[in-house]
CSV table of C-alpha atoms in Angstrom, one decimal:
chain,number,residue,atom,x,y,z
A,11,UNK,CA,-61.9,78.2,20.9
A,12,UNK,CA,-59.0,79.8,19.0
A,13,UNK,CA,-56.5,78.2,21.4
A,14,UNK,CA,-58.3,74.9,21.1
A,15,UNK,CA,-58.2,75.1,17.2
A,16,UNK,CA,-54.5,76.0,17.4
A,17,UNK,CA,-53.8,73.0,19.6
A,18,UNK,CA,-55.7,70.6,17.4
A,19,UNK,CA,-53.8,72.0,14.4
A,20,UNK,CA,-50.5,71.6,16.1
A,21,UNK,CA,-51.5,68.1,17.2
A,22,UNK,CA,-52.4,67.1,13.7
A,23,UNK,CA,-49.1,68.5,12.4
A,24,UNK,CA,-47.2,66.5,15.0
A,25,UNK,CA,-49.1,63.3,14.0
A,26,UNK,CA,-48.5,64.0,10.3
A,27,UNK,CA,-44.8,64.5,11.1
A,28,UNK,CA,-44.7,61.3,13.1
A,29,UNK,CA,-46.3,59.3,10.4
A,30,UNK,CA,-44.0,60.7,7.8
A,31,UNK,CA,-41.0,59.9,10.0
A,32,UNK,CA,-42.2,56.3,10.5
A,33,UNK,CA,-42.8,55.9,6.7
A,34,UNK,CA,-39.3,57.2,6.1
A,35,UNK,CA,-37.9,54.6,8.6
A,36,UNK,CA,-39.8,51.8,6.9
A,37,UNK,CA,-38.8,52.9,3.4
A,38,UNK,CA,-35.8,51.0,2.1
A,39,UNK,CA,-33.8,53.2,-0.2
A,40,UNK,CA,-33.7,51.7,-3.7
A,41,UNK,CA,-30.0,51.3,-4.5
A,42,UNK,CA,-28.7,49.8,-7.6
A,43,UNK,CA,-27.1,46.4,-7.0
A,44,UNK,CA,-23.4,46.5,-8.1
A,45,UNK,CA,-22.5,44.3,-11.0
A,46,UNK,CA,-19.9,42.5,-8.9
A,47,UNK,CA,-22.5,41.5,-6.3
A,48,UNK,CA,-24.9,40.2,-9.0
A,49,UNK,CA,-22.1,38.1,-10.5
A,50,UNK,CA,-21.1,36.8,-7.1
A,51,UNK,CA,-24.5,36.1,-5.6
A,52,UNK,CA,-26.6,35.2,-8.6
A,53,UNK,CA,-24.4,33.8,-11.3
A,54,UNK,CA,-21.5,32.3,-9.6
A,55,UNK,CA,-23.3,29.6,-7.5
A,56,UNK,CA,-25.1,27.9,-10.5
A,57,UNK,CA,-21.9,28.1,-12.5
A,58,UNK,CA,-20.0,26.3,-9.7
A,59,UNK,CA,-22.8,23.7,-9.4
A,60,UNK,CA,-22.8,23.0,-13.1
A,61,UNK,CA,-19.0,22.8,-13.1
A,62,UNK,CA,-19.1,20.3,-10.2
A,63,UNK,CA,-21.7,18.1,-12.0
A,64,UNK,CA,-19.6,18.1,-15.2
A,65,UNK,CA,-16.4,17.4,-13.2
A,66,UNK,CA,-18.0,14.4,-11.5
A,67,UNK,CA,-19.5,13.2,-14.9
A,68,UNK,CA,-16.1,13.5,-16.6
A,69,UNK,CA,-14.4,11.8,-13.6
A,70,UNK,CA,-16.7,8.8,-13.9
A,71,UNK,CA,-15.7,8.4,-17.5
A,72,UNK,CA,-12.0,9.2,-17.2
A,73,UNK,CA,-11.2,7.0,-14.2
A,74,UNK,CA,-13.1,4.0,-15.7
A,75,UNK,CA,-15.9,3.9,-13.1
A,76,UNK,CA,-18.2,3.7,-16.0
A,77,UNK,CA,-16.1,2.5,-18.9
A,78,UNK,CA,-18.9,1.6,-21.3
A,79,UNK,CA,-19.7,4.7,-23.5
A,80,UNK,CA,-23.1,3.0,-24.4
A,81,UNK,CA,-24.1,3.5,-20.8
A,82,UNK,CA,-22.5,6.8,-20.0
A,83,UNK,CA,-21.0,9.0,-22.7
A,84,UNK,CA,-18.4,11.6,-22.0
A,85,UNK,CA,-19.6,15.2,-21.8
A,86,UNK,CA,-17.6,16.0,-24.9
A,87,UNK,CA,-19.6,13.3,-26.9
A,88,UNK,CA,-22.9,14.9,-25.8
A,89,UNK,CA,-21.5,18.4,-26.7
A,90,UNK,CA,-20.6,17.1,-30.1
A,91,UNK,CA,-24.1,15.8,-30.7
A,92,UNK,CA,-25.5,19.1,-29.6
A,93,UNK,CA,-23.1,21.0,-31.9
A,94,UNK,CA,-24.0,18.8,-34.9
A,95,UNK,CA,-27.7,19.4,-34.3
A,96,UNK,CA,-27.1,23.1,-34.2
A,97,UNK,CA,-25.0,23.1,-37.4
A,98,UNK,CA,-27.8,21.1,-39.2
A,99,UNK,CA,-30.4,23.7,-38.0
A,100,UNK,CA,-32.3,21.0,-36.1
A,101,UNK,CA,-31.6,22.0,-32.5
A,102,UNK,CA,-34.0,25.1,-32.3
A,103,UNK,CA,-36.6,23.0,-34.1
A,104,UNK,CA,-36.5,20.4,-31.4
A,105,UNK,CA,-36.8,23.0,-28.7
A,106,UNK,CA,-39.5,25.1,-30.3
A,107,UNK,CA,-41.7,22.1,-31.1
A,108,UNK,CA,-41.9,21.2,-27.4
A,109,UNK,CA,-41.9,24.7,-26.0
A,110,UNK,CA,-44.7,25.9,-28.2
A,111,UNK,CA,-46.8,23.0,-27.2
A,112,UNK,CA,-46.0,23.3,-23.6
A,113,UNK,CA,-46.7,27.1,-23.4
A,114,UNK,CA,-50.0,26.9,-25.4
A,115,UNK,CA,-51.1,23.9,-23.2
A,116,UNK,CA,-50.2,25.8,-20.1
A,117,UNK,CA,-52.2,28.9,-21.2
A,118,UNK,CA,-55.2,26.7,-21.9
A,119,UNK,CA,-54.8,25.1,-18.5
A,120,UNK,CA,-54.5,28.6,-16.9
A,121,UNK,CA,-57.8,29.7,-18.6
A,122,UNK,CA,-59.6,26.6,-17.3
A,123,UNK,CA,-57.9,26.1,-13.9
A,124,UNK,CA,-58.4,29.7,-12.7
A,125,UNK,CA,-62.2,29.9,-12.8
A,126,UNK,CA,-62.4,26.3,-11.7
A,127,UNK,CA,-60.3,27.1,-8.6
A,128,UNK,CA,-62.4,30.2,-7.8
A,129,UNK,CA,-65.7,28.2,-8.0
A,130,UNK,CA,-64.3,25.3,-5.9
A,131,UNK,CA,-62.9,27.8,-3.3
A,132,UNK,CA,-66.1,29.9,-3.0
A,133,UNK,CA,-69.0,27.3,-3.5
A,134,UNK,CA,-69.2,24.8,-0.7
A,135,UNK,CA,-71.2,22.2,-2.6
A,136,UNK,CA,-68.8,22.3,-5.6
A,137,UNK,CA,-65.9,22.1,-3.2
A,138,UNK,CA,-67.3,19.0,-1.5
A,139,UNK,CA,-67.9,17.4,-4.8
A,140,UNK,CA,-64.8,18.3,-6.9
A,141,UNK,CA,-62.0,19.0,-4.5
A,142,UNK,CA,-61.2,15.3,-3.8
A,143,UNK,CA,-61.3,14.6,-7.5
A,144,UNK,CA,-58.8,17.4,-8.2
A,145,UNK,CA,-56.5,16.1,-5.5
A,146,UNK,CA,-56.7,12.6,-7.0
A,147,UNK,CA,-56.0,13.9,-10.5
A,148,UNK,CA,-53.0,15.9,-9.2
A,149,UNK,CA,-51.5,12.7,-7.7
A,150,UNK,CA,-52.2,10.6,-10.8
A,151,UNK,CA,-49.1,10.2,-13.0
A,152,UNK,CA,-49.5,12.1,-16.2
A,153,UNK,CA,-48.2,9.2,-18.3
A,154,UNK,CA,-51.4,7.4,-17.4
A,155,UNK,CA,-53.4,9.8,-19.5
A,156,UNK,CA,-51.5,9.1,-22.7
A,157,UNK,CA,-53.1,5.8,-23.8
A,158,UNK,CA,-56.7,7.0,-23.4
A,159,UNK,CA,-55.9,10.3,-25.0
A,160,UNK,CA,-54.5,8.5,-28.0
A,161,UNK,CA,-57.6,6.3,-28.2
A,162,UNK,CA,-60.0,9.3,-27.8
A,163,UNK,CA,-58.2,11.9,-30.1
A,164,UNK,CA,-55.7,9.9,-32.1
A,165,UNK,CA,-52.0,10.7,-32.8
A,166,UNK,CA,-52.2,14.5,-33.2
A,167,UNK,CA,-51.5,17.7,-31.3
A,168,UNK,CA,-55.0,17.7,-29.7
A,169,UNK,CA,-53.9,14.5,-27.8
A,170,UNK,CA,-50.8,16.4,-26.6
A,171,UNK,CA,-52.8,19.3,-25.3
A,172,UNK,CA,-55.3,17.1,-23.7
A,173,UNK,CA,-52.6,15.3,-21.7
A,174,UNK,CA,-51.1,18.7,-20.7
A,175,UNK,CA,-54.5,20.0,-19.5
A,176,UNK,CA,-55.2,16.9,-17.5
A,177,UNK,CA,-51.8,17.3,-15.8
A,178,UNK,CA,-51.8,21.1,-15.2
A,179,UNK,CA,-55.4,22.1,-14.5
A,180,UNK,CA,-55.7,20.3,-11.1
A,181,UNK,CA,-52.4,21.9,-9.8
A,182,UNK,CA,-53.5,25.4,-10.9
A,183,UNK,CA,-57.0,25.0,-9.4
A,184,UNK,CA,-55.7,23.6,-6.1
A,185,UNK,CA,-53.1,26.3,-5.8
A,186,UNK,CA,-55.8,29.0,-6.2
A,187,UNK,CA,-58.0,27.2,-3.7
A,188,UNK,CA,-55.1,27.1,-1.2
A,189,UNK,CA,-54.4,30.8,-1.8
A,190,UNK,CA,-58.1,31.8,-1.3
A,191,UNK,CA,-58.3,29.7,1.9
A,192,UNK,CA,-55.4,31.8,3.3
A,193,UNK,CA,-57.1,35.2,2.7
A,194,UNK,CA,-57.8,36.8,6.1
A,195,UNK,CA,-61.6,37.2,6.5
A,196,UNK,CA,-61.0,40.8,7.5
A,197,UNK,CA,-59.9,41.6,3.9
A,198,UNK,CA,-63.2,40.2,2.6
A,199,UNK,CA,-65.3,42.1,5.1
A,200,UNK,CA,-63.4,45.3,4.4
A,201,UNK,CA,-63.9,44.8,0.7
A,202,UNK,CA,-67.7,44.2,1.1
A,203,UNK,CA,-67.9,47.4,3.2
A,204,UNK,CA,-66.2,49.4,0.4
A,205,UNK,CA,-68.6,47.9,-2.2
A,206,UNK,CA,-66.3,45.3,-3.6
A,207,UNK,CA,-68.8,42.4,-4.0
A,208,UNK,CA,-69.3,39.8,-6.7
A,209,UNK,CA,-66.8,39.9,-9.6
A,210,UNK,CA,-65.4,43.2,-8.4
A,211,UNK,CA,-64.6,41.7,-5.0
A,212,UNK,CA,-62.9,38.7,-6.7
A,213,UNK,CA,-60.8,40.9,-8.9
A,214,UNK,CA,-59.9,43.6,-6.4
A,215,UNK,CA,-59.8,41.6,-3.1
A,216,UNK,CA,-59.7,37.8,-3.4
A,217,UNK,CA,-57.3,37.4,-6.3
A,218,UNK,CA,-54.7,39.9,-5.1
A,219,UNK,CA,-54.8,38.5,-1.5
A,220,UNK,CA,-54.6,34.9,-2.8
A,221,UNK,CA,-51.7,35.7,-5.2
A,222,UNK,CA,-48.9,33.9,-3.3
A,223,UNK,CA,-50.8,30.6,-3.3
A,224,UNK,CA,-51.9,31.2,-6.9
A,225,UNK,CA,-48.4,31.8,-8.1
A,226,UNK,CA,-47.2,28.6,-6.4
A,227,UNK,CA,-50.0,26.7,-8.1
A,228,UNK,CA,-49.0,28.2,-11.5
A,229,UNK,CA,-45.4,27.1,-11.0
A,230,UNK,CA,-46.4,23.6,-10.1
A,231,UNK,CA,-48.9,23.6,-12.9
A,232,UNK,CA,-46.1,24.4,-15.4
A,233,UNK,CA,-44.0,21.6,-14.0
A,234,UNK,CA,-46.8,19.2,-14.4
A,235,UNK,CA,-47.6,20.4,-17.9
A,236,UNK,CA,-44.0,20.1,-19.0
A,237,UNK,CA,-43.7,16.6,-17.6
A,238,UNK,CA,-47.0,15.6,-19.1
A,239,UNK,CA,-45.9,16.8,-22.5
A,240,UNK,CA,-42.6,14.9,-22.3
A,241,UNK,CA,-44.5,11.7,-21.4
A,242,UNK,CA,-46.9,12.2,-24.4
A,243,UNK,CA,-44.0,12.9,-26.8
A,244,UNK,CA,-42.1,9.8,-25.7
A,245,UNK,CA,-45.0,7.4,-25.9
A,246,UNK,CA,-47.1,8.8,-28.8
A,247,UNK,CA,-44.6,9.2,-31.6
A,248,UNK,CA,-45.8,10.0,-35.1
A,249,UNK,CA,-43.9,11.6,-38.0
A,250,UNK,CA,-46.6,14.2,-38.7
A,251,UNK,CA,-46.2,15.5,-35.1
A,252,UNK,CA,-42.7,16.7,-35.6
A,253,UNK,CA,-39.7,15.9,-33.4
A,254,UNK,CA,-39.9,17.5,-30.0
A,255,UNK,CA,-37.6,16.9,-27.1
A,256,UNK,CA,-39.5,13.9,-25.8
A,257,UNK,CA,-39.5,12.3,-29.3
A,258,UNK,CA,-35.7,13.0,-29.5
A,259,UNK,CA,-35.2,11.1,-26.3
A,260,UNK,CA,-37.2,8.2,-27.6
A,261,UNK,CA,-35.3,8.2,-30.9
A,262,UNK,CA,-32.0,8.0,-29.0
A,263,UNK,CA,-33.3,5.0,-27.0
A,264,UNK,CA,-34.5,3.2,-30.2
A,265,UNK,CA,-31.1,3.9,-31.8
A,266,UNK,CA,-29.2,2.9,-28.7
A,267,UNK,CA,-27.5,6.3,-29.0
A,268,UNK,CA,-26.7,7.3,-25.4
A,269,UNK,CA,-25.2,10.6,-26.4
A,270,UNK,CA,-28.5,11.5,-28.1
A,271,UNK,CA,-30.4,10.4,-25.0
A,272,UNK,CA,-28.3,12.7,-22.8
A,273,UNK,CA,-28.7,15.5,-25.4
A,274,UNK,CA,-32.4,15.3,-25.0
A,275,UNK,CA,-32.1,15.2,-21.2
A,276,UNK,CA,-29.9,18.3,-21.1
A,277,UNK,CA,-32.3,20.2,-23.4
A,278,UNK,CA,-35.3,19.2,-21.3
A,279,UNK,CA,-33.5,20.4,-18.1
A,280,UNK,CA,-32.3,23.6,-19.8
A,281,UNK,CA,-35.9,24.5,-20.9
A,282,UNK,CA,-37.3,23.9,-17.4
A,283,UNK,CA,-34.6,25.9,-15.8
A,284,UNK,CA,-34.9,28.8,-18.3
A,285,UNK,CA,-38.7,29.0,-17.8
A,286,UNK,CA,-38.3,29.1,-14.0
A,287,UNK,CA,-35.5,31.8,-14.1
A,288,UNK,CA,-37.1,34.0,-16.7
A,289,UNK,CA,-40.8,33.7,-15.7
A,290,UNK,CA,-41.6,32.3,-12.3
A,291,UNK,CA,-38.7,33.5,-10.2
A,292,UNK,CA,-39.2,37.1,-11.2
A,293,UNK,CA,-43.0,36.7,-10.6
A,294,UNK,CA,-42.4,35.2,-7.1
A,295,UNK,CA,-40.0,38.0,-6.2
A,296,UNK,CA,-42.5,40.6,-7.4
A,297,UNK,CA,-45.2,39.1,-5.2
A,298,UNK,CA,-43.0,38.9,-2.2
A,299,UNK,CA,-41.6,42.4,-2.7
A,300,UNK,CA,-45.1,43.9,-3.1
A,301,UNK,CA,-46.0,42.5,0.3
A,302,UNK,CA,-42.8,43.7,2.0
A,303,UNK,CA,-41.5,40.2,2.4
A,304,UNK,CA,-38.4,40.6,0.2
A,305,UNK,CA,-36.1,43.6,0.6
A,306,UNK,CA,-33.2,42.4,-1.6
A,307,UNK,CA,-33.0,40.1,-4.6
Protein backbone atom coordinates (compact mmCIF):
# COMPACT_ATOMS: atom_id res chain seq x y z
CA UNK A 1 0.00 0.00 0.00
CA UNK A 2 2.85 2.35 0.82
CA UNK A 3 4.31 1.78 -2.64
CA UNK A 4 0.93 2.44 -4.22
CA UNK A 5 0.46 5.67 -2.24
CA UNK A 6 3.93 6.78 -3.26
CA UNK A 7 3.17 6.09 -6.92
CA UNK A 8 -0.13 7.98 -6.71
CA UNK A 9 1.64 10.91 -5.07
CA UNK A 10 4.34 10.93 -7.70
CA UNK A 11 1.72 10.65 -10.46
CA UNK A 12 -0.19 13.58 -8.99
CA UNK A 13 3.00 15.59 -8.80
CA UNK A 14 3.77 14.79 -12.43
CA UNK A 15 0.27 15.84 -13.51
CA UNK A 16 0.52 19.05 -11.51
CA UNK A 17 3.88 19.79 -13.07
CA UNK A 18 2.50 19.05 -16.53
CA UNK A 19 -0.48 21.37 -15.97
CA UNK A 20 1.81 24.09 -14.69
CA UNK A 21 4.01 23.69 -17.73
CA UNK A 22 1.06 23.90 -20.11
CA UNK A 23 -0.23 26.99 -18.31
CA UNK A 24 3.19 28.56 -18.64
CA UNK A 25 3.21 27.84 -22.36
CA UNK A 26 -0.25 29.39 -22.81
CA UNK A 27 0.55 32.43 -20.73
CA UNK A 28 1.67 35.38 -22.82
CA UNK A 29 4.19 37.51 -20.95
CA UNK A 30 2.80 41.02 -20.40
CA UNK A 31 5.37 43.29 -21.98
CA UNK A 32 4.94 47.02 -22.14
CA UNK A 33 4.40 48.21 -25.69
CA UNK A 34 7.14 50.61 -26.78
CA UNK A 35 6.07 54.19 -27.40
CA UNK A 36 7.45 54.07 -30.92
CA UNK A 37 5.30 51.04 -31.74
CA UNK A 38 2.20 52.75 -30.35
CA UNK A 39 2.87 55.83 -32.46
CA UNK A 40 3.52 53.75 -35.57
CA UNK A 41 0.65 51.27 -35.29
CA UNK A 42 -2.06 53.26 -33.52
CA UNK A 43 -1.61 56.94 -34.24
CA UNK A 44 0.17 57.15 -37.58
CA UNK A 45 -2.50 55.42 -39.75
CA UNK A 46 -5.39 57.75 -38.76
CA UNK A 47 -3.09 60.79 -39.08
CA UNK A 48 -2.17 59.69 -42.62
CA UNK A 49 -5.83 59.11 -43.48
CA UNK A 50 -6.89 62.55 -42.22
CA UNK A 51 -3.98 64.16 -44.08
CA UNK A 52 -5.02 62.46 -47.33
CA UNK A 53 -8.63 63.60 -46.92
CA UNK A 54 -7.52 67.18 -46.26
CA UNK A 55 -5.11 67.02 -49.20
CA UNK A 56 -7.83 65.84 -51.60
CA UNK A 57 -10.22 68.45 -50.21
CA UNK A 58 -7.68 71.25 -50.66
CA UNK A 59 -6.79 69.94 -54.12
CA UNK A 60 -10.42 70.12 -55.26
CA UNK A 61 -10.49 73.78 -54.23
CA UNK A 62 -6.99 74.80 -55.36
CA UNK A 63 -7.18 73.24 -58.84
CA UNK A 64 -10.64 74.62 -59.51
CA UNK A 65 -12.44 71.29 -59.65
CA UNK A 66 -14.98 72.93 -57.34
CA UNK A 67 -14.44 76.65 -57.76
CA UNK A 68 -17.59 77.85 -55.99
CA UNK A 69 -16.91 78.43 -52.24
CA UNK A 70 -20.64 78.31 -51.56
CA UNK A 71 -20.56 74.65 -52.56
CA UNK A 72 -17.21 73.54 -51.13
CA UNK A 73 -15.28 75.87 -48.83
CA UNK A 74 -11.54 75.51 -48.36
CA UNK A 75 -10.32 73.68 -45.24
CA UNK A 76 -8.83 76.99 -44.05
CA UNK A 77 -12.29 78.61 -44.18
CA UNK A 78 -13.80 75.85 -42.05
CA UNK A 79 -10.88 76.11 -39.62
CA UNK A 80 -11.47 79.85 -39.36
CA UNK A 81 -15.13 79.30 -38.46
CA UNK A 82 -14.12 76.73 -35.82
CA UNK A 83 -11.54 79.13 -34.42
CA UNK A 84 -14.04 81.97 -34.20
CA UNK A 85 -16.56 79.74 -32.40
CA UNK A 86 -13.83 78.73 -29.94
CA UNK A 87 -12.78 82.33 -29.30
CA UNK A 88 -16.39 83.34 -28.70
CA UNK A 89 -16.78 80.50 -26.18
CA UNK A 90 -19.54 78.86 -28.24
CA UNK A 91 -17.78 75.74 -29.55
CA UNK A 92 -17.85 73.71 -26.33
CA UNK A 93 -21.47 74.75 -25.82
CA UNK A 94 -22.47 73.28 -29.18
CA UNK A 95 -20.69 70.03 -28.39
CA UNK A 96 -21.91 69.71 -24.80
CA UNK A 97 -25.55 70.39 -25.71
CA UNK A 98 -25.60 67.43 -28.09
CA UNK A 99 -23.26 65.11 -26.19
CA UNK A 100 -25.18 65.49 -22.91
CA UNK A 101 -28.45 64.69 -24.67
CA UNK A 102 -26.92 61.77 -26.54
CA UNK A 103 -25.29 60.17 -23.49
CA UNK A 104 -28.36 60.57 -21.26
CA UNK A 105 -30.61 59.20 -23.98
CA UNK A 106 -28.23 56.29 -24.54
CA UNK A 107 -28.18 55.46 -20.80
CA UNK A 108 -31.99 55.48 -20.74
CA UNK A 109 -32.02 53.22 -23.80
CA UNK A 110 -29.53 50.92 -22.07
CA UNK A 111 -31.76 50.68 -18.99
CA UNK A 112 -34.77 49.79 -21.15
CA UNK A 113 -33.14 47.73 -23.89
CA UNK A 114 -31.18 45.36 -21.60
CA UNK A 115 -34.11 43.86 -19.65
CA UNK A 116 -36.23 43.90 -22.81
CA UNK A 117 -33.57 41.92 -24.66
CA UNK A 118 -33.32 39.38 -21.85
CA UNK A 119 -37.08 38.85 -21.78
CA UNK A 120 -37.27 38.49 -25.57
CA UNK A 121 -34.33 36.07 -25.57
CA UNK A 122 -35.64 33.82 -22.76
CA UNK A 123 -39.45 33.86 -23.14
CA UNK A 124 -40.66 32.18 -26.32
CA UNK A 125 -44.08 33.82 -26.46
CA UNK A 126 -42.61 37.30 -25.98
CA UNK A 127 -39.98 36.55 -28.60
CA UNK A 128 -42.56 35.46 -31.15
CA UNK A 129 -44.63 38.56 -30.46
CA UNK A 130 -41.99 41.30 -30.12
CA UNK A 131 -38.90 40.18 -32.03
CA UNK A 132 -40.31 41.07 -35.49
CA UNK A 133 -41.42 44.46 -34.15
CA UNK A 134 -37.92 45.16 -32.80
CA UNK A 135 -36.37 44.24 -36.14
CA UNK A 136 -38.83 46.50 -37.95
CA UNK A 137 -38.16 49.40 -35.58
CA UNK A 138 -34.42 48.94 -36.05
CA UNK A 139 -34.77 49.26 -39.82
CA UNK A 140 -37.07 52.29 -39.58
CA UNK A 141 -35.23 55.57 -40.26
CA UNK A 142 -34.95 57.52 -37.03
CA UNK A 143 -35.97 60.75 -38.76
CA UNK A 144 -39.46 59.27 -39.17
CA UNK A 145 -40.02 59.51 -35.40
CA UNK A 146 -39.39 63.25 -35.18
CA UNK A 147 -42.79 64.54 -36.45
CA UNK A 148 -44.91 62.29 -34.18
CA UNK A 149 -42.61 62.96 -31.21
CA UNK A 150 -43.09 66.72 -31.72
CA UNK A 151 -46.87 66.24 -31.89
CA UNK A 152 -46.92 64.06 -28.77
CA UNK A 153 -44.44 65.88 -26.56
CA UNK A 154 -43.89 69.30 -28.11
CA UNK A 155 -40.63 71.09 -28.83
CA UNK A 156 -38.62 70.19 -25.73
CA UNK A 157 -35.90 67.86 -24.51
CA UNK A 158 -38.44 65.11 -23.81
CA UNK A 159 -39.07 64.92 -27.54
CA UNK A 160 -35.31 64.60 -28.16
CA UNK A 161 -34.97 61.74 -25.66
CA UNK A 162 -38.02 59.97 -27.08
CA UNK A 163 -36.49 59.97 -30.57
CA UNK A 164 -33.17 58.71 -29.17
CA UNK A 165 -34.91 55.89 -27.26
CA UNK A 166 -36.91 54.78 -30.28
CA UNK A 167 -33.71 54.67 -32.31
CA UNK A 168 -31.42 52.96 -29.78
CA UNK A 169 -33.57 50.52 -27.75
CA UNK A 170 -34.23 48.06 -30.63
CA UNK A 171 -30.52 47.82 -31.47
CA UNK A 172 -29.49 47.19 -27.86
CA UNK A 173 -32.24 44.61 -27.34
CA UNK A 174 -31.51 42.79 -30.60
CA UNK A 175 -27.77 42.75 -29.82
CA UNK A 176 -28.42 41.11 -26.47
CA UNK A 177 -30.82 38.61 -28.03
CA UNK A 178 -28.16 37.69 -30.58
CA UNK A 179 -25.56 37.30 -27.83
CA UNK A 180 -27.84 35.08 -25.72
CA UNK A 181 -28.63 32.90 -28.74
CA UNK A 182 -24.89 32.24 -29.17
CA UNK A 183 -24.35 31.07 -25.57
CA UNK A 184 -23.43 27.34 -25.64
CA UNK A 185 -26.14 25.25 -23.90
CA UNK A 186 -23.36 23.52 -21.95
CA UNK A 187 -22.68 26.79 -20.10
CA UNK A 188 -26.31 27.06 -19.03
CA UNK A 189 -26.47 23.43 -17.88
CA UNK A 190 -23.23 23.81 -15.95
CA UNK A 191 -24.56 26.95 -14.32
CA UNK A 192 -27.78 25.23 -13.25
CA UNK A 193 -25.78 22.32 -11.87
CA UNK A 194 -23.77 24.75 -9.72
CA UNK A 195 -26.92 26.47 -8.50
CA UNK A 196 -26.86 29.48 -10.82
CA UNK A 197 -30.58 29.70 -11.63
CA UNK A 198 -32.97 32.59 -12.08
CA UNK A 199 -31.46 36.05 -11.70
CA UNK A 200 -28.22 34.53 -10.40
CA UNK A 201 -27.88 32.49 -13.58
CA UNK A 202 -28.57 35.53 -15.73
CA UNK A 203 -25.98 37.63 -13.89
CA UNK A 204 -23.22 35.03 -13.56
CA UNK A 205 -23.71 32.88 -16.68
CA UNK A 206 -25.96 34.34 -19.39
CA UNK A 207 -24.78 37.95 -19.45
CA UNK A 208 -21.02 37.19 -19.29
CA UNK A 209 -21.34 34.55 -22.01
CA UNK A 210 -23.45 36.87 -24.19
CA UNK A 211 -21.11 39.83 -23.71
CA UNK A 212 -19.63 39.94 -27.27
CA UNK A 213 -23.05 40.23 -28.91
CA UNK A 214 -24.23 42.62 -26.21
CA UNK A 215 -21.25 44.95 -26.73
CA UNK A 216 -21.88 44.91 -30.48
CA UNK A 217 -25.49 45.86 -29.76
CA UNK A 218 -24.36 48.68 -27.47
CA UNK A 219 -22.05 50.07 -30.13
CA UNK A 220 -24.78 49.96 -32.74
CA UNK A 221 -27.25 51.41 -30.24
CA UNK A 222 -24.98 54.41 -29.66
CA UNK A 223 -24.66 54.95 -33.42
CA UNK A 224 -28.45 54.90 -33.78
CA UNK A 225 -28.96 57.19 -30.78
CA UNK A 226 -26.44 59.73 -32.11
CA UNK A 227 -27.98 59.71 -35.58
CA UNK A 228 -31.49 59.98 -34.11
CA UNK A 229 -30.46 62.95 -32.00
CA UNK A 230 -28.92 64.75 -34.98
CA UNK A 231 -32.12 64.22 -36.97
CA UNK A 232 -34.22 65.58 -34.10
CA UNK A 233 -31.99 68.63 -33.66
CA UNK A 234 -32.03 69.41 -37.39
CA UNK A 235 -35.80 69.14 -37.82
CA UNK A 236 -37.12 70.35 -34.45
CA UNK A 237 -35.38 73.68 -33.90
CA UNK A 238 -36.50 75.94 -31.06
CA UNK A 239 -34.58 78.73 -29.26
CA UNK A 240 -35.30 77.33 -25.79
CA UNK A 241 -33.67 74.01 -26.71
CA UNK A 242 -30.23 75.56 -27.14
CA UNK A 243 -27.92 75.15 -30.11
CA UNK A 244 -26.56 71.65 -30.55
CA UNK A 245 -24.58 70.27 -33.45
CA UNK A 246 -27.66 69.35 -35.46
CA UNK A 247 -29.12 72.83 -34.94
CA UNK A 248 -25.75 74.33 -35.93
CA UNK A 249 -25.92 72.35 -39.18
CA UNK A 250 -29.44 73.62 -39.86
CA UNK A 251 -28.44 77.20 -39.05
CA UNK A 252 -25.63 76.97 -41.61
CA UNK A 253 -28.05 75.70 -44.24
CA UNK A 254 -30.57 78.48 -43.53
CA UNK A 255 -27.81 81.10 -43.76
CA UNK A 256 -26.32 79.47 -46.90
CA UNK A 257 -23.03 79.38 -44.96
CA UNK A 258 -21.26 76.29 -46.29
CA UNK A 259 -18.31 76.78 -43.95
CA UNK A 260 -20.68 76.58 -40.96
CA UNK A 261 -22.30 73.49 -42.46
CA UNK A 262 -18.90 71.79 -42.76
CA UNK A 263 -18.02 72.98 -39.26
CA UNK A 264 -21.04 71.10 -37.91
CA UNK A 265 -20.22 68.00 -39.99
CA UNK A 266 -16.63 67.95 -38.72
CA UNK A 267 -17.79 68.27 -35.11
CA UNK A 268 -20.41 65.54 -35.49
CA UNK A 269 -17.79 63.20 -36.96
CA UNK A 270 -15.27 64.13 -34.26
CA UNK A 271 -17.71 63.30 -31.45
CA UNK A 272 -18.64 59.98 -33.02
CA UNK A 273 -14.99 59.00 -33.48
CA UNK A 274 -14.05 60.14 -29.97
CA UNK A 275 -16.81 58.09 -28.32
CA UNK A 276 -15.80 55.01 -30.31
CA UNK A 277 -12.08 55.38 -29.50
CA UNK A 278 -12.52 56.26 -25.82
CA UNK A 279 -15.41 53.97 -24.89
CA UNK A 280 -16.35 51.19 -27.27
CA UNK A 281 -12.96 50.23 -28.70
CA UNK A 282 -11.40 49.66 -25.23
CA UNK A 283 -14.54 47.75 -24.18
CA UNK A 284 -14.34 45.50 -27.25
CA UNK A 285 -10.63 44.86 -26.69
CA UNK A 286 -11.28 43.96 -23.05
CA UNK A 287 -14.01 41.49 -24.02
CA UNK A 288 -11.81 39.85 -26.67
CA UNK A 289 -8.76 39.77 -24.40
CA UNK A 290 -10.74 38.23 -21.53
CA UNK A 291 -11.68 35.37 -23.89
CA UNK A 292 -8.17 34.85 -25.18
CA UNK A 293 -9.08 36.16 -28.64
CA UNK A 294 -6.77 39.18 -28.54
CA UNK A 295 -3.14 38.89 -27.58
CA UNK A 296 -1.93 42.32 -28.59
CA UNK A 297 -3.55 45.71 -28.97
